[in-house]
Short mmCIF file of C-alpha atoms in Angstrom, two decimals:
data_model
loop_
_atom_site.label_atom_id
_atom_site.label_comp_id
_atom_site.label_asym_id
_atom_site.label_seq_id
_atom_site.Cartn_x
_atom_site.Cartn_y
_atom_site.Cartn_z
CA UNK U 1 34.79 -15.67 29.22
CA UNK U 2 34.22 -13.66 32.24
CA UNK U 3 37.27 -11.24 31.25
CA UNK U 4 35.29 -10.77 28.10
CA UNK U 5 32.61 -9.60 29.54
CA UNK U 6 34.23 -7.56 31.92
CA UNK U 7 36.50 -5.98 29.00
CA UNK U 8 33.62 -5.64 26.62
CA UNK U 9 31.45 -3.96 29.52
CA UNK U 10 34.03 -1.71 31.02
CA UNK U 11 34.99 -0.28 27.19
CA UNK U 12 31.57 0.39 25.95
CA UNK U 13 30.94 1.83 29.13
CA UNK U 14 33.86 4.21 29.20
CA UNK U 15 33.17 4.90 25.85
CA UNK U 16 29.89 5.89 26.51
CA UNK U 17 30.79 8.13 29.29
CA UNK U 18 33.19 9.87 27.56
CA UNK U 19 30.72 10.52 24.69
CA UNK U 20 27.87 11.90 27.53
CA UNK U 21 30.05 13.97 28.89
CA UNK U 22 31.36 15.53 25.43
CA UNK U 23 27.77 16.02 24.82
CA UNK U 24 27.09 17.57 28.05
CA UNK U 25 29.75 19.86 27.68
CA UNK U 26 28.52 20.84 24.13
CA UNK U 27 25.08 21.08 25.43
CA UNK U 28 26.29 24.01 27.52
CA UNK U 29 28.16 25.79 24.96
CA UNK U 30 25.73 25.13 21.89
CA UNK U 31 22.87 25.92 24.46
CA UNK U 32 20.12 28.14 22.64
CA UNK U 33 18.51 30.53 24.33
CA UNK U 34 14.56 29.55 24.14
CA UNK U 35 11.97 32.40 25.05
CA UNK U 36 10.51 30.95 28.41
CA UNK U 37 7.12 32.27 27.51
CA UNK U 38 6.96 29.58 24.77
CA UNK U 39 7.25 26.69 27.78
CA UNK U 40 4.71 28.36 29.87
CA UNK U 41 2.25 28.77 27.74
CA UNK U 42 2.73 25.28 26.26
CA UNK U 43 2.14 24.31 29.54
CA UNK U 44 -1.36 26.06 29.95
CA UNK U 45 -2.09 24.45 26.60
CA UNK U 46 -4.14 20.67 26.20
CA UNK U 47 -1.05 19.41 25.13
CA UNK U 48 -3.23 17.09 22.55
CA UNK U 49 -1.07 17.67 19.85
CA UNK U 50 -4.95 17.85 18.42
CA UNK U 51 -4.33 20.52 15.46
CA UNK U 52 -6.99 22.10 15.50
CA UNK U 53 -5.84 25.45 15.91
CA UNK U 54 -4.25 24.85 12.65
CA UNK U 55 -0.41 24.45 14.17
CA UNK U 56 1.00 20.97 13.55
CA UNK U 57 0.85 20.21 17.93
CA UNK U 58 0.87 22.67 21.02
CA UNK U 59 4.21 23.55 21.05
CA UNK U 60 4.25 25.61 17.66
CA UNK U 61 0.93 27.30 18.83
CA UNK U 62 2.83 28.74 21.65
CA UNK U 63 5.68 29.26 19.36
CA UNK U 64 3.10 30.77 17.11
CA UNK U 65 1.52 32.74 20.55
CA UNK U 66 5.02 33.96 21.02
CA UNK U 67 5.36 36.11 17.96
CA UNK U 68 2.23 37.32 17.65
CA UNK U 69 0.96 35.48 15.01
CA UNK U 70 -2.01 33.96 17.02
CA UNK U 71 -4.56 35.12 19.46
CA UNK U 72 -4.61 33.66 22.75
CA UNK U 73 -7.67 32.01 22.80
CA UNK U 74 -6.65 30.80 18.95
CA UNK U 75 -6.83 27.18 20.58
CA UNK U 76 -10.13 26.17 20.39
CA UNK U 77 -9.85 23.05 22.85
CA UNK U 78 -8.44 25.25 25.61
CA UNK U 79 -10.38 26.35 28.40
CA UNK U 80 -11.29 29.69 29.30
CA UNK U 81 -9.32 29.87 32.27
CA UNK U 82 -6.26 28.18 30.31
CA UNK U 83 -6.89 31.02 27.65
CA UNK U 84 -6.50 33.79 30.14
CA UNK U 85 -3.30 32.14 31.87
CA UNK U 86 -1.70 32.62 28.30
CA UNK U 87 -3.28 36.29 28.12
CA UNK U 88 -1.33 36.88 31.63
CA UNK U 89 1.99 35.55 30.51
CA UNK U 90 2.00 37.48 26.92
CA UNK U 91 0.74 40.42 29.33
CA UNK U 92 -2.44 41.02 26.79
CA UNK U 93 -6.50 40.60 27.25
CA UNK U 94 -8.15 38.22 25.51
CA UNK U 95 -11.51 37.66 24.07
CA UNK U 96 -12.89 33.96 24.22
CA UNK U 97 -15.65 32.88 22.85
CA UNK U 98 -17.91 30.52 24.13
CA UNK U 99 -17.01 27.22 24.93
CA UNK U 100 -18.26 24.55 22.12
CA UNK U 101 -19.78 21.08 22.48
CA UNK U 102 -20.21 18.50 19.57
CA UNK U 103 -23.54 17.94 19.12
CA UNK U 104 -24.98 14.81 17.37
CA UNK U 105 -27.66 15.31 15.59
CA UNK U 106 -29.62 12.21 15.09
CA UNK U 107 -31.32 9.95 17.49
CA UNK U 108 -32.00 7.28 15.39
CA UNK U 109 -30.13 4.15 17.31
CA UNK U 110 -30.62 0.67 15.96
CA UNK U 111 -33.78 0.87 18.51
CA UNK U 112 -35.43 3.34 16.64
CA UNK U 113 -34.04 3.09 13.04
CA UNK U 114 -34.66 0.57 10.43
CA UNK U 115 -31.89 -1.69 8.66
CA UNK U 116 -32.10 -1.93 5.11
CA UNK U 117 -29.58 -4.37 4.41
CA UNK U 118 -26.53 -5.75 6.22
CA UNK U 119 -23.33 -4.63 6.33
CA UNK U 120 -20.63 -7.02 6.96
CA UNK U 121 -17.42 -5.03 5.97
CA UNK U 122 -14.92 -3.44 7.18
CA UNK U 123 -16.65 -1.68 10.49
CA UNK U 124 -16.06 1.92 9.78
CA UNK U 125 -18.74 4.42 9.07
CA UNK U 126 -16.51 5.73 6.29
CA UNK U 127 -16.00 2.05 4.91
CA UNK U 128 -19.71 1.51 5.12
CA UNK U 129 -20.57 5.03 3.61
CA UNK U 130 -18.68 3.51 0.94
CA UNK U 131 -21.23 0.76 0.31
CA UNK U 132 -24.23 2.71 -0.87
CA UNK U 133 -24.49 5.12 1.79
CA UNK U 134 -24.39 2.24 4.04
CA UNK U 135 -26.76 0.04 5.56
CA UNK U 136 -28.70 1.96 7.59
CA UNK U 137 -32.53 2.36 6.31
CA UNK U 138 -31.89 6.38 6.76
CA UNK U 139 -29.55 7.59 4.37
CA UNK U 140 -28.61 10.70 6.51
CA UNK U 141 -28.64 8.69 9.53
CA UNK U 142 -25.56 7.55 11.91
CA UNK U 143 -24.44 4.41 11.11
CA UNK U 144 -23.15 3.50 14.73
CA UNK U 145 -19.73 2.15 13.68
CA UNK U 146 -18.10 4.96 15.92
CA UNK U 147 -15.62 6.56 13.56
CA UNK U 148 -15.85 9.51 15.88
CA UNK U 149 -15.35 8.05 18.93
CA UNK U 150 -11.98 6.54 17.65
CA UNK U 151 -11.02 9.73 16.34
CA UNK U 152 -11.66 11.56 19.57
CA UNK U 153 -8.64 13.04 21.21
CA UNK U 154 -10.39 13.26 24.56
CA UNK U 155 -12.22 10.27 24.73
CA UNK U 156 -15.37 11.91 25.05
CA UNK U 157 -17.60 10.06 22.83
CA UNK U 158 -18.89 6.95 24.01
CA UNK U 159 -20.84 4.70 21.59
CA UNK U 160 -24.52 3.71 23.63
CA UNK U 161 -25.51 0.14 23.56
CA UNK U 162 -28.19 1.31 20.93
CA UNK U 163 -25.16 2.04 18.76
CA UNK U 164 -25.26 6.10 18.80
CA UNK U 165 -22.78 8.42 19.99
CA UNK U 166 -22.89 10.02 23.16
CA UNK U 167 -20.87 13.09 23.71
CA UNK U 168 -19.62 13.96 27.09
CA UNK U 169 -19.69 17.59 27.52
CA UNK U 170 -17.23 17.75 30.45
CA UNK U 171 -14.82 16.25 28.09
CA UNK U 172 -15.45 17.27 24.93
CA UNK U 173 -13.39 20.32 23.84
CA UNK U 174 -14.76 21.08 20.48
CA UNK U 175 -11.93 20.87 18.83
CA UNK U 176 -14.09 19.66 16.02
CA UNK U 177 -12.13 16.53 14.99
CA UNK U 178 -15.50 13.97 14.90
CA UNK U 179 -17.01 16.78 13.18
CA UNK U 180 -14.36 16.09 10.20
CA UNK U 181 -14.74 12.00 10.75
CA UNK U 182 -18.50 11.39 10.43
CA UNK U 183 -19.14 10.67 7.09
CA UNK U 184 -22.47 11.59 7.33
CA UNK U 185 -22.04 14.74 8.72
CA UNK U 186 -24.74 14.54 11.68
CA UNK U 187 -22.08 16.17 14.41
CA UNK U 188 -21.99 19.85 14.80
CA UNK U 189 -20.25 22.06 17.35
CA UNK U 190 -22.67 24.05 19.40
CA UNK U 191 -22.34 26.52 22.22
CA UNK U 192 -22.43 24.73 25.68
CA UNK U 193 -25.37 26.92 26.70
CA UNK U 194 -27.53 25.85 24.33
CA UNK U 195 -29.79 23.34 25.62
CA UNK U 196 -32.55 22.73 22.68
CA UNK U 197 -31.42 20.02 19.81
CA UNK U 198 -33.31 19.19 17.15
CA UNK U 199 -31.61 15.49 16.65
CA UNK U 200 -32.59 14.71 13.01
CA UNK U 201 -30.64 15.24 9.72
CA UNK U 202 -32.57 13.65 7.89
CA UNK U 203 -33.99 15.47 4.23
CA UNK U 204 -36.66 13.07 4.15
CA UNK U 205 -40.68 13.36 4.08
CA UNK U 206 -42.83 12.73 6.19
CA UNK U 207 -43.45 9.60 5.45
CA UNK U 208 -40.18 8.19 4.54
CA UNK U 209 -39.32 9.21 7.71
CA UNK U 210 -42.10 7.32 9.19
CA UNK U 211 -40.57 4.52 7.81
CA UNK U 212 -37.20 4.20 8.68
CA UNK U 213 -37.07 5.54 11.68
CA UNK U 214 -39.30 6.39 14.83
CA UNK U 215 -37.89 9.39 16.37
CA UNK U 216 -36.78 11.64 12.93
CA UNK U 217 -37.95 14.67 12.07
CA UNK U 218 -41.37 14.44 9.87
CA UNK U 219 -41.17 18.03 8.68
CA UNK U 220 -44.69 19.17 10.10
CA UNK U 221 -43.29 22.29 11.74
CA UNK U 222 -45.13 21.93 14.76
CA UNK U 223 -41.73 23.37 16.80
CA UNK U 224 -41.51 26.23 14.11
CA UNK U 225 -45.21 27.18 14.65
CA UNK U 226 -44.72 27.12 18.54
CA UNK U 227 -41.35 28.93 18.71
CA UNK U 228 -41.60 32.07 20.40
CA UNK U 229 -38.58 33.81 19.20
CA UNK U 230 -38.96 32.17 15.37
CA UNK U 231 -35.70 29.89 15.96
CA UNK U 232 -36.89 27.13 14.15
CA UNK U 233 -36.71 27.08 10.41
CA UNK U 234 -38.11 24.46 8.18
CA UNK U 235 -36.02 23.61 5.23
CA UNK U 236 -36.72 20.36 2.86
CA UNK U 237 -38.69 19.12 5.46
CA UNK U 238 -36.40 19.22 8.44
CA UNK U 239 -36.68 21.51 11.26
CA UNK U 240 -33.42 23.78 11.41
CA UNK U 241 -32.52 25.58 14.61
CA UNK U 242 -31.19 28.59 14.68
CA UNK U 243 -28.86 28.55 17.73
CA UNK U 244 -28.37 32.35 17.74
CA UNK U 245 -32.04 33.06 18.26
CA UNK U 246 -33.14 30.56 20.29
CA UNK U 247 -33.72 31.19 23.75
CA UNK U 248 -33.44 27.67 25.65
CA UNK U 249 -37.39 27.83 26.69
CA UNK U 250 -37.74 24.06 25.66
CA UNK U 251 -41.03 24.70 24.13
CA UNK U 252 -39.95 22.82 20.83
CA UNK U 253 -38.96 19.82 22.73
CA UNK U 254 -41.97 19.43 24.19
CA UNK U 255 -43.96 20.06 21.39
CA UNK U 256 -42.55 16.98 19.01
CA UNK U 257 -44.65 15.10 18.12
CA UNK U 258 -41.82 12.50 17.44
CA UNK U 259 -39.89 13.19 20.44
CA UNK U 260 -37.03 14.43 18.00
CA UNK U 261 -35.85 17.39 19.75
CA UNK U 262 -34.09 17.32 22.95
CA UNK U 263 -34.01 19.97 25.47
CA UNK U 264 -31.26 19.44 28.04
CA UNK U 265 -31.92 21.94 30.69
CA UNK U 266 -34.26 22.57 33.94
CA UNK U 267 -38.21 22.88 32.61
CA UNK U 268 -39.79 25.47 34.40
CA UNK U 269 -42.96 24.12 36.51
CA UNK U 270 -43.94 27.50 37.58
CA UNK U 271 -42.81 31.10 37.32
CA UNK U 272 -44.10 34.10 39.87
CA UNK U 273 -43.60 37.80 39.99
CA UNK U 274 -42.94 38.37 43.50
CA UNK U 275 -43.15 41.74 45.92
CA UNK U 276 -39.18 42.57 44.88
CA UNK U 277 -40.81 43.86 41.70
CA UNK U 278 -39.79 47.40 41.12
CA UNK U 279 -41.98 47.94 37.97
CA UNK U 280 -38.90 48.54 35.69
CA UNK U 281 -40.74 46.86 33.11
CA UNK U 282 -37.62 44.67 31.37
CA UNK U 283 -39.11 41.52 31.99
CA UNK U 284 -42.08 42.60 29.80
CA UNK U 285 -39.69 44.30 27.15
CA UNK U 286 -37.94 40.94 27.12
CA UNK U 287 -41.04 38.28 26.88
CA UNK U 288 -41.48 36.90 23.55
CA UNK U 289 -44.75 36.59 23.94
CA UNK U 290 -45.98 39.40 25.87
CA UNK U 291 -47.32 37.55 28.67
CA UNK U 292 -46.10 40.04 31.10
CA UNK U 293 -48.55 43.05 31.90
CA UNK U 294 -47.82 45.79 34.33
CA UNK U 295 -47.40 49.69 34.26
CA UNK U 296 -44.28 51.13 35.11
CA UNK U 297 -43.20 51.83 38.66
CA UNK U 298 -45.76 49.05 39.62
CA UNK U 299 -45.96 45.72 40.25
CA UNK U 300 -46.05 43.47 37.06
CA UNK U 301 -47.80 40.15 36.85
CA UNK U 302 -47.45 36.87 34.34
CA UNK U 303 -50.72 36.12 32.26
CA UNK U 304 -50.33 31.99 33.03
CA UNK U 305 -52.29 31.48 29.98
CA UNK U 306 -50.05 32.87 27.86
CA UNK U 307 -46.71 32.36 29.47
CA UNK U 308 -44.74 29.94 27.71
CA UNK U 309 -42.18 29.57 30.92
CA UNK U 310 -39.47 30.01 28.98
CA UNK U 311 -37.68 31.85 31.92
CA UNK U 312 -36.34 34.36 30.27
CA UNK U 313 -37.70 37.06 31.98
CA UNK U 314 -35.91 35.57 35.46
CA UNK U 315 -32.61 35.74 33.83
CA UNK U 316 -33.32 39.21 32.80
CA UNK U 317 -34.65 40.37 36.07
CA UNK U 318 -32.01 42.56 38.08
CA UNK U 319 -33.81 42.99 41.50
CA UNK U 320 -34.75 39.28 42.03
CA UNK U 321 -38.55 39.58 41.21
CA UNK U 322 -38.96 36.40 39.74
CA UNK U 323 -39.46 33.12 41.18
CA UNK U 324 -39.41 29.83 39.34
CA UNK U 325 -39.59 26.26 40.07
CA UNK U 326 -38.23 23.39 37.89
CA UNK U 327 -39.40 20.42 37.41
CA UNK U 328 -37.17 17.48 38.86
CA UNK O 1 55.24 11.28 -2.54
CA UNK O 2 53.65 7.71 -3.09
CA UNK O 3 51.52 7.94 0.35
CA UNK O 4 50.27 11.42 -0.95
CA UNK O 5 49.21 9.66 -4.43
CA UNK O 6 47.74 7.01 -1.84
CA UNK O 7 45.49 9.43 -0.35
CA UNK O 8 44.15 11.24 -3.53
CA UNK O 9 42.93 7.77 -4.88
CA UNK O 10 41.14 7.38 -2.14
CA UNK O 11 39.56 10.47 -2.40
CA UNK O 12 38.91 10.32 -5.97
CA UNK O 13 37.30 7.10 -5.68
CA UNK O 14 35.04 7.64 -2.87
CA UNK O 15 34.05 10.89 -4.27
CA UNK O 16 33.38 9.57 -8.20
CA UNK O 17 34.06 6.12 -8.24
CA UNK O 18 32.89 4.72 -5.47
CA UNK O 19 30.82 7.13 -4.79
CA UNK O 20 28.69 6.17 -1.63
CA UNK O 21 24.78 7.30 -3.06
CA UNK O 22 24.97 6.63 -6.61
CA UNK O 23 27.36 3.33 -6.57
CA UNK O 24 27.12 1.43 -2.76
CA UNK O 25 23.55 2.98 -2.78
CA UNK O 26 23.58 4.23 0.74
CA UNK O 27 21.76 6.98 2.37
CA UNK O 28 19.24 7.10 -0.28
CA UNK O 29 16.69 8.07 2.49
CA UNK O 30 18.00 11.99 2.53
CA UNK O 31 19.35 12.16 -0.72
CA UNK O 32 15.73 11.63 -2.10
CA UNK O 33 14.37 13.59 1.01
CA UNK O 34 16.59 16.65 1.07
CA UNK O 35 17.36 17.72 -2.26
CA UNK O 36 14.63 19.60 -3.14
CA UNK O 37 16.59 22.96 -2.82
CA UNK O 38 20.44 23.42 -3.82
CA UNK O 39 21.08 25.34 -0.53
CA UNK O 40 19.47 23.02 1.56
CA UNK O 41 21.13 19.86 0.16
CA UNK O 42 24.11 21.49 0.57
CA UNK O 43 23.90 22.14 4.07
CA UNK O 44 22.71 18.55 4.79
CA UNK O 45 25.80 17.72 2.65
CA UNK O 46 28.17 19.22 4.95
CA UNK O 47 27.00 18.31 8.00
CA UNK O 48 26.51 14.44 6.67
CA UNK O 49 30.30 15.22 5.36
CA UNK O 50 31.30 16.71 8.74
CA UNK O 51 29.81 13.42 10.91
CA UNK O 52 31.50 11.30 8.05
CA UNK O 53 34.65 12.55 8.81
CA UNK O 54 34.84 12.48 12.47
CA UNK O 55 33.30 8.96 12.09
CA UNK O 56 36.01 7.83 10.17
CA UNK O 57 38.48 8.85 12.33
CA UNK O 58 36.55 7.55 15.34
CA UNK O 59 36.09 4.27 13.64
CA UNK O 60 39.44 3.99 13.16
CA UNK O 61 40.29 4.09 16.71
CA UNK O 62 38.26 2.29 18.33
CA UNK O 63 38.43 -0.56 15.63
CA UNK O 64 42.82 -0.45 16.48
CA UNK O 65 42.62 0.48 20.43
CA UNK O 66 39.70 -0.52 21.84
CA UNK O 67 37.86 -3.55 19.97
CA UNK O 68 41.00 -5.60 18.28
CA UNK O 69 43.20 -5.44 21.18
CA UNK O 70 40.53 -6.69 23.67
CA UNK O 71 38.86 -9.12 21.24
CA UNK O 72 35.96 -7.41 20.78
CA UNK O 73 35.04 -7.19 17.10
CA UNK O 74 31.43 -8.46 17.72
CA UNK O 75 30.69 -4.85 19.23
CA UNK O 76 31.36 -3.70 16.52
CA UNK O 77 28.15 -2.35 15.46
CA UNK O 78 26.97 -1.05 19.10
CA UNK O 79 30.41 0.92 19.27
CA UNK O 80 30.17 2.42 15.52
CA UNK O 81 26.28 3.28 16.48
CA UNK O 82 27.49 5.25 19.66
CA UNK O 83 30.14 7.05 17.71
CA UNK O 84 27.55 8.07 15.42
CA UNK O 85 24.82 8.89 17.41
CA UNK O 86 27.18 11.24 19.68
CA UNK O 87 28.23 12.89 16.58
CA UNK O 88 24.94 13.48 15.08
CA UNK O 89 24.29 15.09 18.43
CA UNK O 90 26.64 17.01 18.54
CA UNK O 91 25.91 18.15 15.31
CA UNK O 92 22.45 19.00 15.66
CA UNK O 93 23.33 21.28 19.09
CA UNK O 94 25.63 23.24 16.46
CA UNK O 95 23.43 24.01 13.95
CA UNK O 96 20.04 24.76 15.91
CA UNK O 97 22.95 27.34 17.81
CA UNK O 98 24.46 28.28 14.75
CA UNK O 99 22.01 28.47 12.06
CA UNK O 100 18.40 28.24 13.24
CA UNK O 101 17.03 28.61 9.77
CA UNK O 102 19.16 25.55 8.76
CA UNK O 103 17.72 23.52 11.56
CA UNK O 104 14.16 24.18 10.50
CA UNK O 105 15.15 23.63 6.75
CA UNK O 106 16.51 20.28 7.61
CA UNK O 107 13.90 18.83 9.93
CA UNK O 108 13.69 15.74 10.82
CA UNK O 109 16.70 14.89 8.34
CA UNK O 110 19.10 16.01 10.93
CA UNK O 111 18.66 13.84 13.99
CA UNK O 112 18.25 10.93 10.75
CA UNK O 113 22.12 11.22 10.19
CA UNK O 114 22.10 8.98 12.95
CA UNK O 115 20.11 6.24 11.01
CA UNK O 116 21.82 7.72 7.93
CA UNK O 117 23.31 4.08 6.27
CA UNK O 118 25.76 5.58 4.55
CA UNK O 119 27.71 6.91 8.04
CA UNK O 120 27.75 3.17 9.60
CA UNK O 121 28.47 1.58 6.57
CA UNK O 122 31.72 4.15 6.02
CA UNK O 123 32.62 2.90 9.75
CA UNK O 124 31.92 -0.83 8.68
CA UNK O 125 34.68 -0.40 5.65
CA UNK O 126 37.71 1.10 6.94
CA UNK O 127 38.62 -1.70 8.71
CA UNK O 128 37.16 -4.31 5.93
CA UNK O 129 39.78 -2.23 3.76
CA UNK O 130 42.42 -1.82 6.51
CA UNK O 131 43.29 1.88 5.89
CA UNK O 132 45.44 3.80 8.32
CA UNK O 133 44.32 6.39 10.50
CA UNK O 134 45.33 9.44 7.49
CA UNK O 135 43.56 7.07 4.98
CA UNK O 136 40.84 6.28 6.91
CA UNK O 137 40.04 10.04 7.76
CA UNK O 138 40.72 10.81 3.89
CA UNK O 139 38.11 8.07 3.38
CA UNK O 140 35.30 9.57 5.52
CA UNK O 141 35.80 13.26 3.83
CA UNK O 142 35.51 11.89 0.39
CA UNK O 143 32.77 9.97 1.09
CA UNK O 144 30.66 13.54 2.87
CA UNK O 145 32.10 14.80 -0.44
CA UNK O 146 30.79 12.43 -2.41
CA UNK O 147 27.51 12.54 -0.62
CA UNK O 148 27.19 16.06 -1.02
CA UNK O 149 28.24 15.74 -4.63
CA UNK O 150 25.37 13.57 -5.50
CA UNK O 151 22.67 15.32 -3.21
CA UNK O 152 23.50 19.30 -4.80
CA UNK O 153 23.52 18.22 -8.12
CA UNK O 154 20.15 15.67 -7.36
CA UNK O 155 18.34 19.17 -5.76
CA UNK O 156 19.94 21.11 -8.63
CA UNK O 157 18.13 19.08 -10.85
CA UNK O 158 15.30 18.97 -9.00
CA UNK O 159 15.31 22.49 -9.11
CA UNK O 160 15.04 22.83 -12.82
CA UNK O 161 12.44 20.26 -12.72
CA UNK O 162 10.15 22.40 -11.27
CA UNK O 163 9.64 24.15 -14.89
CA UNK O 164 9.89 20.89 -17.24
CA UNK O 165 6.41 19.56 -18.74
CA UNK O 166 6.87 16.12 -16.63
CA UNK O 167 4.53 13.49 -17.45
CA UNK O 168 1.29 13.71 -14.94
CA UNK O 169 2.29 9.84 -13.77
CA UNK O 170 5.41 9.99 -13.25
CA UNK O 171 5.47 13.59 -11.25
CA UNK O 172 6.76 14.02 -7.76
CA UNK O 173 8.62 10.77 -6.26
CA UNK O 174 8.40 8.55 -9.40
CA UNK O 175 10.64 11.65 -11.70
CA UNK O 176 12.82 12.01 -8.99
CA UNK O 177 13.62 8.02 -8.77
CA UNK O 178 14.20 7.89 -12.35
CA UNK O 179 16.69 10.57 -12.02
CA UNK O 180 18.55 8.62 -9.25
CA UNK O 181 18.75 5.84 -11.82
CA UNK O 182 19.82 7.81 -14.52
CA UNK O 183 22.55 9.56 -12.03
CA UNK O 184 23.84 6.17 -10.75
CA UNK O 185 24.00 5.25 -14.65
CA UNK O 186 26.22 8.13 -15.59
CA UNK O 187 28.30 7.60 -12.23
CA UNK O 188 29.48 3.69 -13.38
CA UNK O 189 31.08 5.53 -16.19
CA UNK O 190 33.59 6.20 -13.39
CA UNK O 191 33.73 2.49 -12.34
CA UNK O 192 37.45 0.98 -13.66
CA UNK O 193 39.25 4.33 -13.89
CA UNK O 194 40.72 3.61 -10.18
CA UNK O 195 41.31 -0.08 -9.48
CA UNK O 196 39.88 0.08 -6.14
#
């Protein structure tokens, strides 16, 4: 019996070794020269093979970059540094857009929104939507089964205790998988510097919203009236944020009676012009509410009555002449 | 002379009468998977033929000089799979080097020759039939040619089928399966041609 084991081990081992040697020689002989840049580029990519770029995976994308079929920054998931590295490998300059982050446009978690029925079916948003649009009172709202968090290849979406998805802005890469997965289409990709978000997607009138949700947009239009730059548009009982106009002042969030609008940035408490001012009038020009007065080459002043504390003058001032104090 | 007649009979039998795909129903996966274009189908057939011929030789040698003398028949499957996997690796390297276009066209089906049951079936049939070395080789080549024949015929039909008015319900895979069935029935006409 022992002999059998030995002969089996030796013969199979020898056979394996024989073929291994043969293959090793063949691999040297038939070695295909691959463009070394492909591997280098692949190392700069996230490696999640998410397909967000439109290619089957990261290596196909790297291949396409080398062949010149796609821009260096064509990977929507890649960091700006990653794209810059790829551009360096390819020896070209690279135009990169702003990093996009997924934002959930619904605030009605299980504590704020009502249920109109009890759903006991398959626990996914997609399946629940198929049954009469889901069990939620608001037909537009988040169902909270976490299809988005399941599909996220980067673990950037967690479901809160209130059954709402929470996006981690650090981990989110803007690949857009969740946007596709959400049957209610309440997730959008928004630039990472955007701070004001209207977290409601319900095209219901005020009364209907009040019946089903404590934090939904009732379409009162207060935000649109107060917005100094006209970045909010009222459409079918819903306030829509026009992100390219928004200056991140946070005024809308402050004025919203329902608390639908979120402001993620720091709110300015006090803003003043100091002695550094040379009277260049730049701040007066950018002020959306014309709260800054002053003549050319003389120190300017902010009228606290008119000022909405948006801070846009602070970001534009080149002389460090504006002091701001943020709320905690 | 009788020896050569015997070889010819083995060859014709494995190509037509006992065609691996259409009579033994082995290797259906690539038969349906790579039979959309005649050109790729033919390349696939050639790659499979090469692997089959070498497998047949190796199977004979391993069976008669390693497994049987050492009383290790129970390792037959392991040994044959080892041979097939190595040979497929070799073919893959070769195709990748020789024709990157073909490498892309064959795609996953190239490494999948490893798991093509027609090849393992061939390796297992050889000891069963008690063929000698040359007979085994001819049997392997014949099996490969038979596979190529079947897959190229199928690809030809499917290419023409593109222009045919196929009923909506059976478009695509269903009609391919129906055709495969019809072809198998047609090949049944060869049975009894050679008493094997």
